[in-house]
Coordinates of C-alpha atoms in Angstrom, one line a residue:
Chain A
M1 CA -23.8 -0.2 23.0
A2 CA -21.9 -3.3 22.1
I3 CA -24.3 -5.5 24.1
G4 CA -27.2 -3.9 22.2
T5 CA -25.9 -4.9 18.8
I6 CA -25.4 -8.5 19.9
E7 CA -29.0 -8.7 21.1
E8 CA -30.2 -7.1 17.9
K9 CA -28.3 -9.6 15.8
E10 CA -29.7 -12.5 17.8
R11 CA -33.2 -11.2 17.5
S12 CA -33.3 -10.8 13.7
G13 CA -33.6 -14.3 12.2
L14 CA -32.1 -13.3 8.9
R15 CA -28.5 -12.5 9.2
L16 CA -26.4 -11.4 6.2
D17 CA -23.0 -12.9 5.2
K18 CA -20.4 -10.3 4.3
L19 CA -18.6 -12.4 1.8
G20 CA -22.1 -13.5 0.4
I21 CA -22.8 -9.8 -0.4
I22 CA -19.7 -9.7 -2.6
I23 CA -20.5 -13.0 -4.2
A24 CA -24.1 -12.0 -4.9
A25 CA -22.9 -8.7 -6.4
L26 CA -20.4 -10.5 -8.6
A27 CA -23.0 -13.1 -9.6
A28 CA -25.6 -10.4 -10.4
Y29 CA -23.2 -8.5 -12.6
G30 CA -21.9 -11.7 -14.3
A31 CA -25.4 -13.0 -15.0
F32 CA -27.3 -9.9 -16.0
L33 CA -24.8 -7.3 -17.3
A34 CA -21.8 -9.2 -18.6
P35 CA -21.8 -11.4 -21.8
F36 CA -22.0 -15.1 -21.2
A37 CA -20.4 -16.2 -24.5
T38 CA -18.7 -14.7 -27.4
F39 CA -19.6 -15.7 -30.9
K40 CA -17.2 -15.2 -33.9
A41 CA -18.1 -16.1 -37.4
N42 CA -14.5 -17.3 -37.8
R43 CA -11.3 -17.4 -35.8
I44 CA -10.0 -13.9 -36.7
V45 CA -13.0 -11.5 -36.7
Q46 CA -14.2 -9.5 -33.8
G47 CA -16.6 -11.4 -31.6
E48 CA -20.2 -10.7 -30.8
A49 CA -21.1 -10.7 -27.1
K50 CA -24.2 -12.8 -26.1
A51 CA -26.0 -12.6 -22.8
I52 CA -27.3 -15.7 -21.0
W53 CA -30.8 -15.3 -22.5
E54 CA -29.3 -14.9 -26.0
A55 CA -26.8 -17.6 -25.8
L56 CA -29.0 -20.4 -24.5
P57 CA -32.4 -21.9 -25.5
T58 CA -35.1 -19.9 -23.7
A59 CA -36.0 -22.3 -21.0
L60 CA -32.4 -23.2 -20.1
G61 CA -31.4 -19.5 -20.1
Y62 CA -34.1 -18.5 -17.6
G63 CA -33.5 -21.7 -15.7
L64 CA -29.8 -20.7 -15.3
L65 CA -30.8 -17.1 -14.2
A66 CA -33.1 -18.6 -11.6
L67 CA -30.5 -21.0 -10.3
V68 CA -27.8 -18.3 -10.1
S69 CA -30.3 -16.0 -8.3
L70 CA -31.2 -18.7 -5.8
A71 CA -27.6 -19.6 -5.1
A72 CA -26.7 -15.9 -4.7
I73 CA -29.5 -15.5 -2.2
L74 CA -28.3 -18.6 -0.3
A75 CA -24.8 -17.1 -0.2
F76 CA -26.2 -13.7 0.8
V77 CA -28.1 -14.9 3.9
K78 CA -26.2 -16.8 6.6
S79 CA -27.1 -20.4 5.5
S80 CA -25.5 -23.5 6.8
V81 CA -22.2 -24.6 5.3
S82 CA -23.5 -27.7 3.7
V83 CA -26.2 -25.7 1.9
R84 CA -23.6 -23.4 0.6
V85 CA -21.4 -26.2 -0.7
A86 CA -24.5 -27.7 -2.4
A87 CA -25.5 -24.3 -3.9
A88 CA -22.0 -23.6 -5.2
L89 CA -21.5 -27.1 -6.6
A90 CA -24.9 -27.1 -8.3
T91 CA -24.3 -23.7 -9.9
L92 CA -20.8 -24.6 -11.1
V93 CA -21.9 -27.9 -12.6
A94 CA -24.8 -26.1 -14.3
L95 CA -22.5 -23.5 -15.7
C96 CA -20.1 -26.2 -17.1
L97 CA -23.0 -28.0 -18.7
L98 CA -24.7 -24.9 -20.1
I99 CA -21.6 -23.4 -21.7
G100 CA -21.3 -26.5 -23.8
I101 CA -25.0 -26.2 -24.8
A102 CA -24.5 -22.5 -25.6
A103 CA -21.7 -23.4 -28.0
D104 CA -23.9 -25.9 -29.8
S105 CA -26.9 -23.5 -30.0
L106 CA -24.9 -20.5 -31.1
T107 CA -23.0 -22.3 -33.8
P108 CA -24.9 -22.3 -37.1
P109 CA -25.5 -25.9 -38.2
G110 CA -22.7 -27.3 -40.3
S111 CA -20.3 -24.4 -39.7
S112 CA -16.8 -25.4 -39.0
Y113 CA -15.4 -21.8 -38.9
A114 CA -17.7 -20.3 -36.3
R115 CA -16.1 -20.0 -32.8
V116 CA -17.9 -19.8 -29.5
S117 CA -15.9 -19.1 -26.4
P118 CA -16.9 -18.4 -22.8
A119 CA -17.0 -14.6 -22.1
S120 CA -16.5 -12.5 -19.1
G121 CA -19.9 -13.1 -17.5
F122 CA -19.3 -16.9 -17.5
W123 CA -15.8 -16.5 -15.9
L124 CA -17.2 -14.1 -13.3
L125 CA -19.9 -16.5 -12.4
V126 CA -17.4 -19.4 -12.1
F127 CA -15.2 -17.2 -10.0
A128 CA -18.0 -16.1 -7.7
F129 CA -19.2 -19.6 -7.0
A130 CA -15.8 -21.1 -6.8
L131 CA -15.2 -18.4 -4.1
L132 CA -18.3 -19.5 -2.3
L133 CA -17.2 -23.1 -2.6
A134 CA -13.7 -22.3 -1.4
D135 CA -15.1 -20.3 1.6
A136 CA -17.5 -23.1 2.6
L137 CA -14.7 -25.7 2.3
T138 CA -12.4 -23.5 4.3
R139 CA -15.0 -23.3 7.1
L140 CA -15.5 -27.1 7.0
N141 CA -11.7 -27.5 7.2
P142 CA -11.6 -31.0 5.7
G143 CA -8.7 -33.3 6.4
P144 CA -6.1 -34.1 3.8
G145 CA -7.8 -37.3 2.7
V146 CA -11.2 -35.7 2.1
R147 CA -9.5 -32.8 0.2
V148 CA -7.8 -35.3 -2.2
L149 CA -11.0 -37.3 -2.6
L150 CA -12.9 -34.0 -3.5
L151 CA -10.2 -33.2 -6.0
V152 CA -10.4 -36.6 -7.6
G153 CA -14.2 -36.2 -7.8
I154 CA -13.9 -32.8 -9.5
L155 CA -11.3 -34.1 -11.9
A156 CA -13.4 -37.1 -12.7
L157 CA -16.3 -34.8 -13.5
L158 CA -14.1 -32.6 -15.8
G159 CA -12.8 -35.8 -17.4
A160 CA -16.3 -37.0 -18.1
M161 CA -17.2 -33.6 -19.6
L162 CA -14.2 -33.8 -21.9
A163 CA -14.7 -37.4 -22.8
S164 CA -18.4 -37.1 -23.5
G165 CA -17.7 -34.4 -26.1
H166 CA -20.1 -32.0 -24.5
W167 CA -17.6 -29.2 -24.8
D168 CA -16.5 -30.0 -28.3
G169 CA -18.3 -27.0 -29.7
L170 CA -16.2 -24.6 -27.6
S171 CA -13.4 -22.8 -29.4
I172 CA -10.7 -24.1 -27.0
M173 CA -11.8 -27.6 -27.8
R174 CA -11.7 -26.8 -31.5
E175 CA -8.1 -25.6 -31.2
Y176 CA -7.5 -28.9 -29.3
A177 CA -9.2 -31.0 -32.0
S178 CA -6.9 -29.6 -34.7
R179 CA -3.8 -30.3 -32.5
A180 CA -4.7 -33.4 -30.5
A181 CA -1.5 -35.2 -31.4
S182 CA 0.9 -32.3 -30.7
F183 CA -1.1 -31.5 -27.5
R184 CA -0.4 -35.0 -26.2
A185 CA 3.3 -34.7 -27.1
E186 CA 3.7 -31.3 -25.5
A187 CA 1.8 -32.5 -22.4
G188 CA 4.3 -35.4 -22.1
R189 CA 7.2 -33.0 -22.6
H190 CA 5.9 -30.6 -20.0
L191 CA 5.5 -33.4 -17.4
T192 CA 8.9 -34.8 -18.3
L193 CA 10.5 -31.4 -17.8
A194 CA 8.7 -30.6 -14.5
L195 CA 8.9 -34.1 -12.9
G196 CA 12.3 -35.0 -14.3
S197 CA 14.0 -31.9 -13.1
L198 CA 12.3 -32.4 -9.7
A199 CA 13.7 -36.0 -9.5
A200 CA 17.2 -34.8 -10.5
A201 CA 17.0 -31.9 -7.9
A202 CA 15.9 -34.3 -5.2
A203 CA 18.7 -36.8 -6.1
I204 CA 21.3 -34.1 -5.8
G205 CA 19.6 -31.6 -3.4
L206 CA 19.0 -34.1 -0.6
P207 CA 22.6 -35.3 -0.2
L208 CA 23.8 -31.7 -0.6
G209 CA 21.3 -30.5 2.0
I210 CA 22.5 -33.2 4.5
L211 CA 26.1 -32.2 3.8
C212 CA 25.2 -28.6 4.4
H213 CA 23.5 -29.5 7.6
R214 CA 26.6 -31.3 8.9
V215 CA 29.3 -29.0 7.6
D216 CA 28.7 -25.4 8.8
R217 CA 31.3 -23.9 6.5
L218 CA 29.7 -25.3 3.4
R219 CA 26.2 -24.1 4.2
A220 CA 26.5 -20.4 3.7
G221 CA 28.5 -20.8 0.5
V222 CA 26.1 -23.3 -1.1
L223 CA 23.0 -21.5 -0.1
G224 CA 24.5 -18.2 -1.3
V225 CA 25.3 -19.6 -4.8
L226 CA 21.8 -21.2 -5.1
N227 CA 20.2 -17.9 -4.0
A228 CA 22.2 -16.1 -6.6
I229 CA 20.9 -18.5 -9.3
Q230 CA 17.3 -17.6 -8.3
T231 CA 17.9 -14.0 -9.2
I232 CA 18.7 -14.8 -12.8
P233 CA 15.5 -14.4 -14.8
S234 CA 14.3 -17.7 -16.1
L235 CA 14.2 -16.4 -19.7
A236 CA 17.9 -15.6 -19.4
L237 CA 19.0 -18.7 -17.6
F238 CA 17.3 -20.9 -20.3
G239 CA 19.1 -18.9 -22.9
I240 CA 22.5 -18.8 -21.2
L241 CA 22.6 -22.6 -20.9
I242 CA 22.3 -23.0 -24.6
A243 CA 26.0 -22.2 -25.0
P244 CA 27.6 -24.6 -22.6
L245 CA 25.2 -27.4 -23.6
G246 CA 25.9 -26.8 -27.3
W247 CA 29.6 -27.0 -26.5
I248 CA 29.2 -30.3 -24.6
A249 CA 27.2 -31.8 -27.4
A250 CA 29.9 -30.9 -29.9
Q251 CA 32.9 -31.9 -27.8
V252 CA 31.9 -34.8 -25.6
P253 CA 31.5 -38.0 -27.6
G254 CA 28.1 -39.6 -27.0
A255 CA 26.6 -36.5 -25.4
A256 CA 24.6 -35.7 -28.5
A257 CA 23.4 -39.3 -28.7
I258 CA 21.7 -39.1 -25.3
G259 CA 19.8 -35.9 -26.2
I260 CA 22.1 -33.2 -25.0
R261 CA 21.8 -30.3 -27.4
G262 CA 22.2 -26.5 -27.4
I263 CA 18.6 -25.8 -27.9
G264 CA 15.6 -27.8 -26.9
V265 CA 14.8 -29.9 -23.8
A266 CA 18.3 -30.1 -22.4
P267 CA 18.9 -26.4 -21.4
A268 CA 15.3 -26.2 -20.1
F269 CA 15.8 -29.3 -18.0
V270 CA 19.1 -28.0 -16.6
A271 CA 17.6 -24.6 -15.9
L272 CA 14.6 -26.1 -14.0
F273 CA 17.0 -28.3 -12.1
L274 CA 19.1 -25.3 -11.1
Y275 CA 16.1 -23.4 -9.9
S276 CA 14.8 -26.5 -8.0
L277 CA 18.0 -26.9 -6.0
L278 CA 17.5 -24.0 -3.6
P279 CA 14.1 -25.0 -2.2
M280 CA 15.3 -28.7 -1.9
V281 CA 18.6 -27.9 -0.2
A282 CA 17.2 -25.1 2.0
N283 CA 14.3 -27.2 3.2
T284 CA 16.5 -30.2 3.9
V285 CA 18.7 -28.0 6.0
V286 CA 15.8 -26.4 7.8
G287 CA 14.1 -29.7 8.4
L288 CA 17.3 -31.4 9.8
A289 CA 18.0 -28.3 11.9
G290 CA 14.5 -28.6 13.4
V291 CA 15.0 -32.2 14.7
P292 CA 14.8 -32.0 18.5
H293 CA 18.1 -32.4 20.3
A294 CA 16.5 -34.9 22.6
A295 CA 15.6 -37.2 19.7
N296 CA 19.2 -37.2 18.5
D297 CA 20.6 -37.6 22.0
A298 CA 18.3 -40.6 22.7
A299 CA 19.4 -42.1 19.4
R300 CA 23.1 -41.6 20.3
G301 CA 22.4 -43.1 23.8
L302 CA 21.0 -46.2 22.1
G303 CA 24.4 -46.5 20.3
M304 CA 23.1 -45.7 16.8
T305 CA 25.8 -44.8 14.2
D306 CA 25.6 -41.5 12.3
R307 CA 24.1 -43.3 9.3
Q308 CA 21.5 -45.1 11.4
R309 CA 20.5 -41.9 13.1
L310 CA 20.1 -40.1 9.8
V311 CA 17.9 -42.9 8.3
A312 CA 15.9 -43.8 11.4
I313 CA 15.5 -40.5 13.3
E314 CA 16.6 -37.4 11.5
F315 CA 15.2 -38.0 8.0
P316 CA 11.7 -39.1 9.1
L317 CA 11.4 -36.2 11.5
A318 CA 12.6 -33.7 8.8
F319 CA 10.5 -35.3 6.1
P320 CA 7.4 -33.0 6.3
V321 CA 9.7 -29.9 5.8
I322 CA 11.5 -31.6 2.9
L323 CA 8.2 -32.6 1.3
A324 CA 7.1 -28.9 1.6
G325 CA 10.3 -28.1 -0.4
I326 CA 9.2 -30.6 -3.0
R327 CA 5.8 -29.0 -3.2
I328 CA 7.4 -25.6 -3.9
V329 CA 9.7 -27.1 -6.5
L330 CA 6.9 -29.0 -8.3
V331 CA 4.5 -26.1 -8.5
Q332 CA 7.2 -23.7 -9.6
N333 CA 8.5 -26.1 -12.2
I334 CA 5.1 -26.7 -13.7
G335 CA 4.8 -22.9 -14.2
L336 CA 8.4 -22.3 -15.4
A337 CA 8.3 -25.2 -17.9
T338 CA 6.0 -23.0 -20.0
I339 CA 9.1 -20.8 -20.7
A340 CA 10.9 -23.8 -22.2
A341 CA 8.9 -23.3 -25.4
L342 CA 10.8 -20.1 -26.1
I343 CA 14.1 -22.1 -26.5
G344 CA 12.5 -25.0 -28.4
G345 CA 12.1 -27.1 -25.3
G346 CA 8.4 -27.8 -25.9
G347 CA 5.7 -28.1 -23.2
F348 CA 2.3 -26.3 -22.9
G349 CA 4.2 -23.0 -23.4
V350 CA 4.3 -23.8 -27.1
F351 CA 0.5 -23.1 -27.4
V352 CA 0.7 -20.1 -25.1
F353 CA 3.4 -18.4 -27.2
Q354 CA 1.9 -19.5 -30.5
G355 CA -1.4 -18.1 -29.4
I356 CA 0.2 -14.8 -28.3
G357 CA 2.0 -14.6 -31.7
Q358 CA -1.2 -15.2 -33.6
T359 CA -3.4 -13.2 -31.2
A360 CA -5.5 -16.4 -31.0
M361 CA -6.6 -16.3 -27.3
D362 CA -8.3 -19.8 -27.5
L363 CA -4.9 -21.2 -28.3
V364 CA -3.4 -19.3 -25.4
L365 CA -6.0 -20.9 -23.2
L366 CA -5.2 -24.3 -24.6
G367 CA -1.7 -23.9 -23.1
A368 CA -2.5 -21.9 -20.0
V369 CA -5.5 -23.8 -18.7
P370 CA -3.8 -27.3 -18.5
T371 CA -0.8 -25.6 -16.9
V372 CA -2.9 -23.9 -14.2
V373 CA -4.9 -27.2 -13.6
L374 CA -1.6 -29.2 -13.3
A375 CA -0.1 -26.7 -10.8
F376 CA -3.3 -26.6 -8.8
V377 CA -3.6 -30.4 -8.6
A378 CA 0.1 -30.7 -7.7
A379 CA -0.4 -28.1 -4.9
I380 CA -3.5 -29.7 -3.4
V381 CA -2.1 -33.3 -3.5
L382 CA 1.3 -32.3 -2.0
D383 CA -0.2 -30.0 0.6
A384 CA -2.4 -32.9 1.7
L385 CA 0.7 -35.2 1.8
V386 CA 2.6 -32.6 3.9
E387 CA -0.3 -32.3 6.3
A388 CA -0.7 -36.1 6.5
T389 CA 3.0 -36.6 7.3
R390 CA 2.9 -33.8 9.9
G391 CA -0.1 -35.3 11.6
R392 CA 1.5 -38.7 11.7
G393 CA 4.6 -37.2 13.2
K394 CA 2.7 -35.6 16.0
V395 CA 0.8 -38.8 16.9
Q396 CA 4.0 -40.7 17.3
Chain B
M1 CA 35.5 -0.3 7.7
P2 CA 33.0 -1.6 5.2
S3 CA 32.8 -5.4 5.0
L4 CA 33.9 -7.4 2.0
A5 CA 30.2 -8.0 1.0
T6 CA 29.5 -4.3 0.9
L7 CA 32.6 -3.7 -1.2
L8 CA 31.5 -6.4 -3.6
R9 CA 28.1 -4.9 -4.0
L10 CA 29.6 -1.4 -4.6
A11 CA 31.8 -3.0 -7.2
A12 CA 28.8 -4.6 -8.9
L13 CA 27.0 -1.3 -9.0
L14 CA 30.0 0.5 -10.5
V15 CA 30.4 -2.2 -13.2
L16 CA 26.7 -1.9 -14.0
L17 CA 27.0 1.9 -14.3
A18 CA 30.2 1.6 -16.4
F19 CA 28.3 -0.8 -18.7
F20 CA 25.6 1.7 -19.2
L21 CA 28.0 4.7 -19.8
Q22 CA 30.8 2.9 -21.7
P23 CA 29.4 -0.3 -23.2
A24 CA 32.3 -0.4 -25.6
W25 CA 34.7 -1.2 -22.7
F26 CA 32.9 -4.6 -22.4
E27 CA 32.9 -5.5 -26.0
P28 CA 36.1 -7.6 -25.9
L29 CA 34.6 -9.7 -23.1
L30 CA 31.4 -10.4 -25.0
R31 CA 32.9 -10.6 -28.5
P32 CA 33.8 -14.3 -28.2
L33 CA 30.2 -15.2 -27.6
V34 CA 28.8 -14.1 -30.9
Q35 CA 29.3 -14.9 -34.6
A36 CA 31.8 -12.9 -36.6
N37 CA 29.5 -10.1 -37.9
A38 CA 26.9 -10.0 -35.1
P39 CA 27.0 -7.0 -32.7
A40 CA 28.2 -7.9 -29.2
I41 CA 26.5 -5.0 -27.4
Y42 CA 22.7 -4.6 -27.7
D43 CA 22.1 -2.1 -30.5
R44 CA 18.4 -2.0 -31.0
G45 CA 17.7 0.3 -28.1
N46 CA 19.4 2.1 -25.2
L47 CA 20.1 -0.4 -22.5
F48 CA 20.0 2.3 -19.7
W49 CA 16.6 3.4 -20.9
L50 CA 15.3 -0.1 -21.1
T51 CA 16.6 -0.7 -17.6
M52 CA 14.7 2.4 -16.4
L53 CA 11.5 1.2 -18.1
H54 CA 12.0 -2.2 -16.5
L55 CA 12.4 -0.7 -13.0
R56 CA 9.5 1.6 -13.6
T57 CA 7.2 -1.4 -14.4
V58 CA 8.4 -3.3 -11.4
F59 CA 8.1 -0.2 -9.1
V60 CA 4.5 0.7 -10.2
A61 CA 3.3 -2.9 -10.0
T62 CA 4.9 -3.5 -6.6
L63 CA 3.7 -0.2 -5.2
A64 CA 0.1 -1.0 -6.2
A65 CA 0.4 -4.5 -4.9
A66 CA 1.8 -3.3 -1.6
L67 CA -1.0 -0.8 -1.1
V68 CA -3.7 -3.3 -1.9
A69 CA -2.2 -6.2 -0.1
V70 CA -1.5 -4.3 3.1
S71 CA -5.0 -2.7 3.1
L72 CA -6.5 -6.1 2.6
A73 CA -4.4 -7.6 5.4
I74 CA -5.5 -4.8 7.7
L75 CA -9.1 -5.3 6.7
V76 CA -9.2 -9.1 7.4
T77 CA -7.4 -8.6 10.8
R78 CA -10.1 -6.1 12.0
E79 CA -13.2 -7.3 13.8
A80 CA -15.4 -6.3 10.9
G81 CA -13.4 -8.3 8.4
A82 CA -12.6 -11.3 10.5
E83 CA -15.0 -13.4 8.5
F84 CA -12.7 -13.1 5.5
L85 CA -9.6 -14.2 7.2
P86 CA -9.8 -18.0 6.6
L87 CA -10.9 -17.5 3.0
S88 CA -8.2 -15.0 2.3
R89 CA -5.6 -17.5 3.6
S90 CA -6.8 -20.2 1.2
L91 CA -7.1 -17.7 -1.7
V92 CA -3.4 -16.7 -1.2
N93 CA -2.5 -20.4 -1.2
I94 CA -4.5 -21.1 -4.4
G95 CA -3.2 -17.9 -6.1
Q96 CA 0.4 -18.8 -5.6
T97 CA -0.1 -21.9 -7.8
F98 CA -0.9 -19.8 -10.8
P99 CA 2.2 -19.7 -13.0
P100 CA 3.3 -16.1 -14.0
V101 CA 3.3 -17.0 -17.7
A102 CA -0.3 -18.2 -17.4
V103 CA -1.4 -15.0 -15.6
L104 CA 0.4 -12.9 -18.2
A105 CA -1.2 -14.9 -21.1
L106 CA -4.7 -14.7 -19.6
A107 CA -4.3 -10.9 -19.0
V108 CA -3.7 -10.3 -22.7
P109 CA -7.2 -10.9 -24.0
I110 CA -8.6 -8.5 -21.4
F111 CA -6.0 -5.7 -21.5
G112 CA -4.3 -6.1 -24.9
F113 CA -0.6 -6.2 -25.7
G114 CA 2.0 -4.0 -24.2
E115 CA 2.7 -2.8 -20.7
K116 CA -0.8 -3.3 -19.2
P117 CA -0.9 -7.1 -19.1
T118 CA 2.6 -7.1 -17.7
L119 CA 1.6 -4.6 -15.0
I120 CA -1.5 -6.7 -14.1
A121 CA 0.5 -10.0 -14.0
L122 CA 3.2 -8.4 -11.8
F123 CA 0.6 -6.8 -9.6
L124 CA -1.4 -10.0 -9.0
Y125 CA 1.8 -12.0 -8.5
G126 CA 3.2 -9.4 -6.2
L127 CA 0.1 -9.3 -4.0
L128 CA 0.6 -12.7 -2.6
P129 CA 3.9 -12.6 -0.8
I130 CA 3.1 -9.1 0.6
F131 CA -0.4 -10.1 1.8
E132 CA 1.0 -13.3 3.4
N133 CA 3.7 -11.4 5.2
A134 CA 1.5 -8.6 6.3
L135 CA -1.0 -11.1 7.6
T136 CA 1.8 -12.9 9.5
G137 CA 3.0 -9.6 10.9
L138 CA -0.4 -8.4 12.0
T139 CA -1.5 -11.6 13.6
T140 CA 1.7 -12.5 15.5
L141 CA 2.0 -9.2 17.5
P142 CA 3.1 -9.8 21.1
P143 CA -0.2 -10.0 23.1
A144 CA 1.4 -8.1 26.0
V145 CA 2.0 -5.0 23.8
M146 CA -1.5 -5.1 22.4
E147 CA -2.9 -5.4 25.9
A148 CA -0.8 -2.5 27.1
A149 CA -2.0 -0.3 24.2
R150 CA -5.6 -1.2 25.0
G151 CA -5.0 -0.5 28.7
A152 CA -3.5 2.9 27.8
G153 CA -6.8 3.8 26.3
M154 CA -5.7 3.9 22.6
T155 CA -8.5 3.8 20.1
E156 CA -8.5 1.0 17.5
R157 CA -7.2 3.5 14.9
Q158 CA -4.4 4.7 17.1
R159 CA -3.4 1.1 17.9
L160 CA -3.3 0.3 14.2
F161 CA -1.1 3.2 13.2
K162 CA 1.0 3.6 16.3
I163 CA 1.5 0.0 17.4
E164 CA 0.5 -2.7 14.9
L165 CA 1.7 -1.3 11.6
P166 CA 5.1 -0.1 12.9
L167 CA 5.7 -3.5 14.7
A168 CA 4.6 -5.4 11.6
L169 CA 6.6 -3.2 9.2
P170 CA 9.8 -5.3 9.0
V171 CA 7.8 -8.4 8.2
I172 CA 5.8 -6.5 5.6
L173 CA 9.0 -5.2 4.1
T174 CA 10.3 -8.8 3.8
G175 CA 7.2 -9.5 1.7
I176 CA 7.8 -6.5 -0.5
R177 CA 11.4 -7.6 -1.0
L178 CA 10.3 -11.1 -2.1
S179 CA 7.7 -9.5 -4.4
V180 CA 10.2 -7.1 -5.9
V181 CA 12.8 -9.8 -6.6
I182 CA 10.2 -12.1 -8.2
S183 CA 8.8 -9.2 -10.2
L184 CA 12.2 -8.1 -11.5
A185 CA 12.7 -11.5 -13.1
T186 CA 9.1 -12.0 -14.1
A187 CA 9.0 -8.6 -15.9
T188 CA 11.4 -10.0 -18.5
I189 CA 8.6 -12.4 -19.6
G190 CA 6.4 -9.4 -20.2
S191 CA 8.5 -8.7 -23.3
T192 CA 6.9 -11.7 -25.0
V193 CA 3.7 -9.6 -25.0
A194 CA 5.5 -6.5 -26.3
A195 CA 6.2 -4.8 -22.9
R196 CA 9.3 -2.7 -22.9
T197 CA 11.6 -4.4 -20.4
L198 CA 15.0 -5.9 -20.4
G199 CA 13.4 -9.1 -21.6
E200 CA 13.5 -7.4 -25.0
V201 CA 17.3 -7.8 -25.0
I202 CA 17.1 -11.5 -24.0
I203 CA 14.4 -12.3 -26.5
A204 CA 16.3 -10.5 -29.3
G205 CA 19.3 -12.7 -28.3
L206 CA 17.2 -15.9 -28.4
Q207 CA 15.8 -15.0 -31.8
S208 CA 19.1 -14.1 -33.4
N209 CA 21.1 -16.8 -31.6
N210 CA 23.2 -14.0 -30.0
L211 CA 24.4 -15.3 -26.6
A212 CA 25.9 -11.9 -25.7
F213 CA 22.5 -10.3 -25.8
V214 CA 21.0 -13.0 -23.6
L215 CA 23.8 -12.7 -21.2
Q216 CA 23.6 -8.8 -21.0
G217 CA 19.9 -8.8 -20.4
G218 CA 20.0 -11.6 -17.9
L219 CA 23.0 -10.3 -15.9
I220 CA 21.7 -6.7 -15.7
V221 CA 18.4 -8.1 -14.2
A222 CA 20.3 -10.4 -11.9
V223 CA 22.7 -7.7 -10.6
L224 CA 19.7 -5.3 -10.1
A225 CA 17.8 -8.0 -8.2
V226 CA 20.8 -8.7 -5.9
L227 CA 21.4 -5.0 -5.2
I228 CA 17.8 -4.2 -4.6
H229 CA 17.3 -7.3 -2.5
D230 CA 20.3 -6.4 -0.3
A231 CA 19.3 -2.7 0.0
L232 CA 15.8 -3.7 1.2
Q233 CA 17.2 -6.2 3.5
G234 CA 19.5 -3.5 5.0
L235 CA 16.4 -1.3 5.4
E236 CA 14.5 -4.1 7.2
R237 CA 17.4 -4.7 9.6
A238 CA 17.6 -1.0 10.4
L239 CA 13.9 -0.9 11.0
A240 CA 13.8 -4.1 13.1
G241 CA 16.7 -2.7 15.1
R242 CA 14.8 0.5 15.8
A243 CA 11.7 -1.4 16.8
H244 CA 13.6 -3.4 19.4
V245 CA 15.0 -0.3 21.0

């Protein structure tokens, strides 16, 4: 019977893709049944849902429906990978362009109160075709360099969209327009928190990891303490640190002058640093433990000192694992830095929590979207780096 | 003779219970942390009740996440779902980059304030570690065992329930443990969208500048996380030991 099915499959020219069926179903629902955009007369009132053909000028609306249907059919049948990439990219670009046009065409001329935001249908379509793109790319399995190039291309496209003002009619961009200066300040603070605490954790965590690798008795204790820190909820750790830092600021001369304060950036920075230590130390230990004995023996045979061995042999061999630790820390810190807003530490969390407080979801998005994009970019770039260093290690 | 570590955990549990039953005993410890007239013990709700609500939220979210994640992992490791395996791997990778706060914030417009967005965020965030571990467990089974099961004439269904799942169970449990520990801490953030968890205590402390509240909320969650983590780890070891026999 099994042989029969294989022959049958080969005979029929049109084979269906299982994932394509899901994508086509999502796309059909998103395009025909769910609203494409939400129109609100002002920021507070209940929105009106608009379908694709209501939100867009007639020709463009039906054009989008046709494009989505075509791309869904291409996903549905077993088409070649490059066709799928092209279909997914074309649909995604069209969606990005048309949501901007929808904002302009729905907003009454001259109105500065009206708000247009993407609705569930738009997000579903983006999700469906991003899924198609992700699947096609996974099948292509591009190398780290290609992945980073692709990311740069997509970011450039998004940057061009933002710079051209094509999206300025969308509510999230209106929230941005009224807060451009504070957005830049909070973005800077978010990056400072995430990257600064990473740098501090690397500066302390690497030596600590090397020490733990060399001194067995230290290892269990240090890792135990760092593990325990991870169990304290971030919200609480940020809060608990307010007290000791406030005390230091009051008691140690000069501490307040360099920015140490009970509330604000200092406790957030220290909390992120403490959370970052475990992945740094643990990955350093694991990486060093994974260095083959033969490599160390050969180095010893060559008469290398402990320090030379560490710099020339152990560290380069352990580097991919340490880099994987840095990846974990960076992605985690970008996410956790949002909580800093609750203790006055700033960052994108300011907009998220303000938005939650005012039930203004566009404001929430203004904080959440950059955070997600940042974490996503960091993950892709560092994953590519990890893979590149691993590959190089193997060649040598 | 129980080890020192076990005794320490028992002591932590007893202190926690004592704190719920007789919070007044702990007042002298927490008093120095607050201003003269402020309460040192959380007085805007029952701490034990909040802890139970917190645990319920985590339990419901993790149970749902475990059911869905394990089913998905089973699906993509069957022949019929093999097409989804590479994609599901990259989705797990991508999903893990979404910060919990962002997931929570994005769930609010769809599900409103309260417990629902928290449950959704915890569910989505809990899926990933369990799915990843279930996948690892189901794809790294010893080939000899699988071959023997096939040779013994077991159907695919029998192999799944009698061989694959029991062998993968310790690894799946590790995923559930990771997920529970993350959820216990993340649930506190749910209180920023009005979910009733121990986060309420911490946020009340942050808002009224009451360090004692922050410490209480934080330490209860931390002690719970350590105890639950160790209990699940003990369970894993017991199961892994049985599997080896």
